[in-house]
């Protein structure tokens, strides 16, 4: 991966990153990567729940909101390759990564790139609602649109109204299917073991054996690993937002060089 120039990095940051409440001198940053079909705005409500010293950065994938006209990406690796240089200007403070569902896979790939770079790498990785990469099946050779849409319908990854409402379908479905395809085709036969600690979260009703699936993320770090199950389904984090964010903030303080908070 080539090192971006300053102008390249600035342009990438403007395209990919959204800062609902910019901090001039934060003690830490929390980078949030959305689920399939999601956008950076889904994490904006977290901002008031964070200590004033923590800056939230939401990642905006192509094909939604202000990036609606841009080409979609169908690969987790391709997304991570694009986000890594966009984050370069923000690695001067402890950087934590959070991803939900597909966002967890992107966050993991992003952590690999940050640890391989010149900096210190992420201070911690938070994953949610997602199998560990080495536990997923190898991708199918062909994934036509009908197969991807069928998976999107049965997975519970989005509101079913998206498929049946003509206006919503036209607006949201292309990005959703691109993201679902990215998730379904992602596989690492040779998973990289991170140095960063990992916390894995999930909803009790999301899979047959949620604790085992979350615990498997611990195999991908040489650092500390924890997991926690919340009441709820795949989108447990909506109803459990306050408790989840509080847990994340507590672990950021525990894992960071200094407690996060007011600054």
mmCIF file of C-alpha atoms in Angstrom:
data_model
loop_
_atom_site.group_PDB
_atom_site.id
_atom_site.type_symbol
_atom_site.label_atom_id
_atom_site.label_comp_id
_atom_site.label_asym_id
_atom_site.label_seq_id
_atom_site.Cartn_x
_atom_site.Cartn_y
_atom_site.Cartn_z
ATOM 1 C CA UNK A 1 0.000 0.000 0.000
ATOM 2 C CA UNK A 2 1.545 3.305 -1.047
ATOM 3 C CA UNK A 3 1.805 6.247 1.325
ATOM 4 C CA UNK A 4 -0.603 9.031 0.277
ATOM 5 C CA UNK A 5 0.541 12.587 -0.223
ATOM 6 C CA UNK A 6 -0.916 15.284 2.041
ATOM 7 C CA UNK A 7 -3.321 16.490 -0.644
ATOM 8 C CA UNK A 8 -4.411 12.926 -1.412
ATOM 9 C CA UNK A 9 -5.035 12.286 2.264
ATOM 10 C CA UNK A 10 -7.001 15.523 2.759
ATOM 11 C CA UNK A 11 -9.245 14.739 -0.204
ATOM 12 C CA UNK A 12 -9.837 11.170 0.965
ATOM 13 C CA UNK A 13 -10.667 12.364 4.472
ATOM 14 C CA UNK A 14 -13.299 14.783 3.174
ATOM 15 C CA UNK A 15 -14.952 12.047 1.112
ATOM 16 C CA UNK A 16 -14.906 9.257 3.667
ATOM 17 C CA UNK A 17 -15.116 10.795 7.128
ATOM 18 C CA UNK A 18 -17.862 12.683 8.975
ATOM 19 C CA UNK A 19 -17.215 14.408 12.326
ATOM 20 C CA UNK A 20 -20.546 15.396 13.911
ATOM 21 C CA UNK A 21 -18.819 17.385 16.655
ATOM 22 C CA UNK A 22 -15.162 18.123 15.769
ATOM 23 C CA UNK A 23 -12.709 18.412 18.664
ATOM 24 C CA UNK A 24 -9.660 20.660 18.354
ATOM 25 C CA UNK A 25 -7.579 18.713 20.871
ATOM 26 C CA UNK A 26 -9.244 15.364 21.638
ATOM 27 C CA UNK A 27 -7.805 12.819 24.047
ATOM 28 C CA UNK A 28 -8.929 9.964 21.758
ATOM 29 C CA UNK A 29 -10.984 9.259 18.643
ATOM 30 C CA UNK A 30 -13.639 6.623 18.005
ATOM 31 C CA UNK A 31 -14.024 5.661 14.336
ATOM 32 C CA UNK A 32 -17.397 4.038 13.580
ATOM 33 C CA UNK A 33 -18.042 1.868 10.521
ATOM 34 C CA UNK A 34 -21.681 1.260 9.518
ATOM 35 C CA UNK A 35 -23.566 -1.949 8.819
ATOM 36 C CA UNK A 36 -24.667 -3.043 5.337
ATOM 37 C CA UNK A 37 -26.800 -0.297 3.850
ATOM 38 C CA UNK A 38 -25.942 2.037 6.727
ATOM 39 C CA UNK A 39 -24.341 5.467 6.764
ATOM 40 C CA UNK A 40 -22.158 7.624 8.986
ATOM 41 C CA UNK A 41 -25.206 9.467 10.308
ATOM 42 C CA UNK A 42 -26.345 6.366 12.209
ATOM 43 C CA UNK A 43 -23.614 7.062 14.773
ATOM 44 C CA UNK A 44 -24.278 10.788 15.241
ATOM 45 C CA UNK A 45 -26.594 10.119 18.255
ATOM 46 C CA UNK A 46 -23.614 8.579 20.052
ATOM 47 C CA UNK A 47 -21.841 11.934 20.256
ATOM 48 C CA UNK A 48 -23.647 13.291 23.358
ATOM 49 C CA UNK A 49 -22.990 9.991 25.132
ATOM 50 C CA UNK A 50 -19.207 10.275 24.717
ATOM 51 C CA UNK A 51 -16.893 12.202 27.054
ATOM 52 C CA UNK A 52 -16.116 15.659 25.706
ATOM 53 C CA UNK A 53 -12.531 14.598 25.098
ATOM 54 C CA UNK A 54 -13.526 11.846 22.656
ATOM 55 C CA UNK A 55 -14.117 12.750 19.019
ATOM 56 C CA UNK A 56 -16.441 10.536 17.018
ATOM 57 C CA UNK A 57 -15.676 9.944 13.339
ATOM 58 C CA UNK A 58 -18.281 8.214 11.188
ATOM 59 C CA UNK A 59 -17.236 6.547 7.944
ATOM 60 C CA UNK A 60 -19.400 7.327 4.922
ATOM 61 C CA UNK A 61 -19.393 4.594 2.286
ATOM 62 C CA UNK A 62 -20.019 5.530 -1.378
ATOM 63 C CA UNK A 63 -23.526 5.356 -2.781
ATOM 64 C CA UNK A 64 -25.467 7.019 0.037
ATOM 65 C CA UNK A 65 -26.405 10.497 1.235
ATOM 66 C CA UNK A 66 -23.867 13.051 -0.053
ATOM 67 C CA UNK A 67 -21.980 10.269 -1.900
ATOM 68 C CA UNK A 68 -25.062 8.933 -3.678
ATOM 69 C CA UNK A 69 -23.677 9.486 -7.184
ATOM 70 C CA UNK A 70 -20.351 7.747 -6.539
ATOM 71 C CA UNK A 71 -19.617 4.182 -7.712
ATOM 72 C CA UNK A 72 -20.425 1.482 -5.174
ATOM 73 C CA UNK A 73 -17.816 -0.848 -3.692
ATOM 74 C CA UNK A 74 -18.448 -4.590 -3.511
ATOM 75 C CA UNK A 75 -15.389 -5.566 -1.472
ATOM 76 C CA UNK A 76 -14.516 -5.237 2.217
ATOM 77 C CA UNK A 77 -10.830 -5.101 1.301
ATOM 78 C CA UNK A 78 -11.437 -2.330 -1.240
ATOM 79 C CA UNK A 79 -13.283 -0.248 1.352
ATOM 80 C CA UNK A 80 -10.545 -0.722 3.964
ATOM 81 C CA UNK A 81 -7.877 0.206 1.416
ATOM 82 C CA UNK A 82 -9.690 3.497 0.798
ATOM 83 C CA UNK A 83 -10.454 4.351 4.429
ATOM 84 C CA UNK A 84 -6.930 3.739 5.777
ATOM 85 C CA UNK A 85 -5.290 6.755 4.080
ATOM 86 C CA UNK A 86 -8.325 8.910 4.891
ATOM 87 C CA UNK A 87 -7.628 8.296 8.593
ATOM 88 C CA UNK A 88 -3.951 9.270 8.349
ATOM 89 C CA UNK A 89 -4.487 12.860 9.628
ATOM 90 C CA UNK A 90 -6.287 11.528 12.713
ATOM 91 C CA UNK A 91 -3.728 9.036 14.017
ATOM 92 C CA UNK A 92 -2.004 11.613 16.235
ATOM 93 C CA UNK A 93 -4.309 10.553 19.089
ATOM 94 C CA UNK A 94 -5.294 7.082 20.331
ATOM 95 C CA UNK A 95 -7.612 5.712 17.660
ATOM 96 C CA UNK A 96 -10.307 3.147 18.436
ATOM 97 C CA UNK A 97 -12.362 1.338 15.794
ATOM 98 C CA UNK A 98 -15.989 0.225 16.094
ATOM 99 C CA UNK A 99 -17.908 -1.665 13.436
ATOM 100 C CA UNK A 100 -21.335 -3.257 13.359
ATOM 101 C CA UNK A 101 -22.159 -6.200 11.083
ATOM 102 C CA UNK A 102 -20.274 -5.586 7.785
ATOM 103 C CA UNK A 103 -18.611 -2.647 9.526
ATOM 104 C CA UNK A 104 -16.869 -5.133 11.838
ATOM 105 C CA UNK A 105 -15.162 -6.772 8.868
ATOM 106 C CA UNK A 106 -14.068 -3.405 7.496
ATOM 107 C CA UNK A 107 -12.842 -2.377 10.960
ATOM 108 C CA UNK A 108 -10.772 -5.569 11.235
ATOM 109 C CA UNK A 109 -9.190 -5.042 7.811
ATOM 110 C CA UNK A 110 -8.597 -1.407 8.712
ATOM 111 C CA UNK A 111 -6.874 -2.442 11.953
ATOM 112 C CA UNK A 112 -4.556 -4.703 9.948
ATOM 113 C CA UNK A 113 -3.539 -1.791 7.729
ATOM 114 C CA UNK A 114 -3.041 0.622 10.620
ATOM 115 C CA UNK A 115 -0.874 -1.871 12.496
ATOM 116 C CA UNK A 116 1.217 -2.433 9.386
ATOM 117 C CA UNK A 117 1.815 1.306 8.976
ATOM 118 C CA UNK A 118 4.376 3.601 10.518
ATOM 119 C CA UNK A 119 2.213 4.640 13.466
ATOM 120 C CA UNK A 120 1.255 2.776 16.623
ATOM 121 C CA UNK A 121 -1.852 1.182 15.175
ATOM 122 C CA UNK A 122 -5.326 1.260 16.705
ATOM 123 C CA UNK A 123 -5.611 1.329 20.496
ATOM 124 C CA UNK A 124 -8.536 -1.081 20.371
ATOM 125 C CA UNK A 125 -11.046 -2.803 18.083
ATOM 126 C CA UNK A 126 -14.762 -3.090 18.895
ATOM 127 C CA UNK A 127 -16.780 -5.483 16.734
ATOM 128 C CA UNK A 128 -20.522 -6.091 16.818
ATOM 129 C CA UNK A 129 -23.066 -8.443 15.287
ATOM 130 C CA UNK A 130 -20.601 -10.308 13.078
ATOM 131 C CA UNK A 131 -18.878 -13.668 12.802
ATOM 132 C CA UNK A 132 -15.102 -13.565 13.153
ATOM 133 C CA UNK A 133 -13.481 -13.569 9.684
ATOM 134 C CA UNK A 134 -11.850 -16.981 10.078
ATOM 135 C CA UNK A 135 -15.213 -18.521 11.019
ATOM 136 C CA UNK A 136 -16.984 -17.553 7.807
ATOM 137 C CA UNK A 137 -17.324 -19.883 4.837
ATOM 138 C CA UNK A 138 -15.312 -19.275 1.654
ATOM 139 C CA UNK A 139 -17.258 -17.163 -0.861
ATOM 140 C CA UNK A 140 -19.405 -18.716 -3.521
ATOM 141 C CA UNK A 141 -18.021 -18.548 -7.054
ATOM 142 C CA UNK A 142 -20.988 -16.588 -8.331
ATOM 143 C CA UNK A 143 -23.326 -14.259 -6.481
ATOM 144 C CA UNK A 144 -26.042 -12.923 -8.747
ATOM 145 C CA UNK A 145 -28.292 -10.067 -7.652
ATOM 146 C CA UNK A 146 -31.171 -12.412 -6.822
ATOM 147 C CA UNK A 147 -28.978 -14.449 -4.458
ATOM 148 C CA UNK A 148 -27.670 -11.325 -2.737
ATOM 149 C CA UNK A 149 -31.154 -9.829 -2.365
ATOM 150 C CA UNK A 150 -32.482 -13.102 -0.947
ATOM 151 C CA UNK A 151 -29.711 -13.082 1.671
ATOM 152 C CA UNK A 152 -30.403 -9.443 2.495
ATOM 153 C CA UNK A 153 -34.093 -10.259 3.014
ATOM 154 C CA UNK A 154 -33.595 -13.237 5.343
ATOM 155 C CA UNK A 155 -30.606 -11.905 7.269
ATOM 156 C CA UNK A 156 -32.477 -9.230 9.192
ATOM 157 C CA UNK A 157 -29.765 -6.724 8.266
ATOM 158 C CA UNK A 158 -32.241 -4.065 7.184
ATOM 159 C CA UNK A 159 -35.862 -2.976 7.372
ATOM 160 C CA UNK A 160 -38.007 -5.287 5.143
ATOM 161 C CA UNK A 161 -39.859 -2.203 3.878
ATOM 162 C CA UNK A 162 -36.799 -1.421 1.752
ATOM 163 C CA UNK A 163 -37.683 -4.291 -0.566
ATOM 164 C CA UNK A 164 -41.364 -3.535 -0.973
ATOM 165 C CA UNK A 165 -41.519 0.274 -1.096
ATOM 166 C CA UNK A 166 -40.664 1.409 -4.670
ATOM 167 C CA UNK A 167 -39.090 4.737 -3.696
ATOM 168 C CA UNK A 168 -37.041 3.239 -0.861
ATOM 169 C CA UNK A 169 -35.985 0.360 -3.058
ATOM 170 C CA UNK A 170 -34.660 2.653 -5.777
ATOM 171 C CA UNK A 171 -32.835 4.856 -3.297
ATOM 172 C CA UNK A 172 -31.428 2.350 -0.790
ATOM 173 C CA UNK A 173 -31.276 -1.093 -2.394
ATOM 174 C CA UNK A 174 -28.221 -0.632 -4.669
ATOM 175 C CA UNK A 175 -25.947 0.335 -1.745
ATOM 176 C CA UNK A 176 -27.440 -2.339 0.493
ATOM 177 C CA UNK A 177 -26.852 -5.092 -2.062
ATOM 178 C CA UNK A 178 -23.295 -3.900 -2.684
ATOM 179 C CA UNK A 179 -22.604 -4.090 1.048
ATOM 180 C CA UNK A 180 -24.242 -7.500 1.443
ATOM 181 C CA UNK A 181 -22.206 -8.785 -1.497
ATOM 182 C CA UNK A 182 -19.055 -7.411 0.151
ATOM 183 C CA UNK A 183 -19.916 -9.272 3.370
ATOM 184 C CA UNK A 184 -20.820 -12.524 1.625
ATOM 185 C CA UNK A 185 -17.655 -12.618 -0.472
ATOM 186 C CA UNK A 186 -15.258 -11.702 2.332
ATOM 187 C CA UNK A 187 -13.126 -14.532 3.714
ATOM 188 C CA UNK A 188 -9.681 -14.825 5.260
ATOM 189 C CA UNK A 189 -8.214 -18.305 5.174
ATOM 190 C CA UNK A 190 -5.084 -16.853 6.807
ATOM 191 C CA UNK A 191 -6.443 -14.367 9.387
ATOM 192 C CA UNK A 192 -4.010 -11.792 10.739
ATOM 193 C CA UNK A 193 -3.568 -11.716 14.501
ATOM 194 C CA UNK A 194 -3.732 -8.148 15.753
ATOM 195 C CA UNK A 195 -1.821 -6.555 18.606
ATOM 196 C CA UNK A 196 -4.821 -4.393 19.512
ATOM 197 C CA UNK A 197 -7.278 -5.692 22.122
ATOM 198 C CA UNK A 198 -10.700 -6.749 20.839
ATOM 199 C CA UNK A 199 -14.146 -6.434 22.400
ATOM 200 C CA UNK A 200 -16.945 -8.320 20.637
ATOM 201 C CA UNK A 201 -20.632 -7.506 21.155
ATOM 202 C CA UNK A 202 -23.838 -9.121 19.971
ATOM 203 C CA UNK A 203 -27.568 -9.489 20.497
ATOM 204 C CA UNK A 204 -28.742 -12.657 22.232
ATOM 205 C CA UNK A 205 -31.268 -13.438 19.499
ATOM 206 C CA UNK A 206 -28.959 -12.837 16.533
ATOM 207 C CA UNK A 207 -27.558 -16.377 16.114
ATOM 208 C CA UNK A 208 -27.745 -19.903 17.517
ATOM 209 C CA UNK A 209 -24.662 -19.595 19.715
ATOM 210 C CA UNK A 210 -23.827 -15.922 20.118
ATOM 211 C CA UNK A 211 -21.286 -16.357 22.978
ATOM 212 C CA UNK A 212 -19.190 -18.831 20.981
ATOM 213 C CA UNK A 213 -19.234 -16.644 17.891
ATOM 214 C CA UNK A 214 -18.186 -13.564 19.861
ATOM 215 C CA UNK A 215 -15.495 -15.446 21.766
ATOM 216 C CA UNK A 216 -13.935 -16.513 18.454
ATOM 217 C CA UNK A 217 -12.838 -12.912 17.874
ATOM 218 C CA UNK A 218 -10.400 -13.419 20.744
ATOM 219 C CA UNK A 219 -8.394 -15.745 18.491
ATOM 220 C CA UNK A 220 -7.513 -12.739 16.325
ATOM 221 C CA UNK A 221 -5.503 -10.766 18.875
ATOM 222 C CA UNK A 222 -2.378 -11.278 20.951
ATOM 223 C CA UNK A 223 -3.788 -8.673 23.356
ATOM 224 C CA UNK A 224 -6.777 -8.735 25.621
ATOM 225 C CA UNK A 225 -10.105 -10.049 24.362
ATOM 226 C CA UNK A 226 -13.566 -9.730 25.881
ATOM 227 C CA UNK A 227 -17.100 -10.323 24.704
ATOM 228 C CA UNK A 228 -20.535 -9.283 25.890
ATOM 229 C CA UNK A 229 -24.056 -10.312 24.943
ATOM 230 C CA UNK A 230 -26.913 -7.795 25.051
ATOM 231 C CA UNK A 231 -30.641 -8.451 24.976
ATOM 232 C CA UNK A 232 -31.996 -8.031 21.462
ATOM 233 C CA UNK A 233 -31.497 -9.173 17.888
ATOM 234 C CA UNK A 234 -29.044 -8.140 15.183
ATOM 235 C CA UNK A 235 -29.778 -4.472 15.809
ATOM 236 C CA UNK A 236 -29.666 -4.739 19.606
ATOM 237 C CA UNK A 237 -27.499 -1.596 19.634
ATOM 238 C CA UNK A 238 -30.502 0.624 18.912
ATOM 239 C CA UNK A 239 -32.339 -0.254 22.131
ATOM 240 C CA UNK A 240 -29.123 -0.792 24.099
ATOM 241 C CA UNK A 241 -27.297 2.287 22.812
ATOM 242 C CA UNK A 242 -26.616 3.911 26.199
ATOM 243 C CA UNK A 243 -25.289 0.716 27.778
ATOM 244 C CA UNK A 244 -23.203 -0.196 24.736
ATOM 245 C CA UNK A 245 -21.561 3.222 24.438
ATOM 246 C CA UNK A 246 -20.854 3.237 28.179
ATOM 247 C CA UNK A 247 -19.143 -0.140 27.848
ATOM 248 C CA UNK A 248 -17.060 1.100 24.913
ATOM 249 C CA UNK A 249 -15.995 4.257 26.751
ATOM 250 C CA UNK A 250 -14.989 2.236 29.792
ATOM 251 C CA UNK A 251 -12.813 -0.050 27.716
ATOM 252 C CA UNK A 252 -11.276 2.893 25.844
ATOM 253 C CA UNK A 253 -10.113 4.264 29.208
ATOM 254 C CA UNK A 254 -8.875 0.825 30.259
ATOM 255 C CA UNK A 255 -6.987 0.161 27.033
ATOM 256 C CA UNK A 256 -5.651 3.635 26.327
ATOM 257 C CA UNK A 257 -2.413 5.118 27.629
ATOM 258 C CA UNK A 258 -4.470 7.617 29.635
ATOM 259 C CA UNK A 259 -8.155 7.726 30.617
ATOM 260 C CA UNK A 260 -10.411 9.261 27.985
ATOM 261 C CA UNK A 261 -12.611 12.081 29.092
ATOM 262 C CA UNK A 262 -12.680 15.843 29.433
ATOM 263 C CA UNK A 263 -9.951 17.789 27.752
#
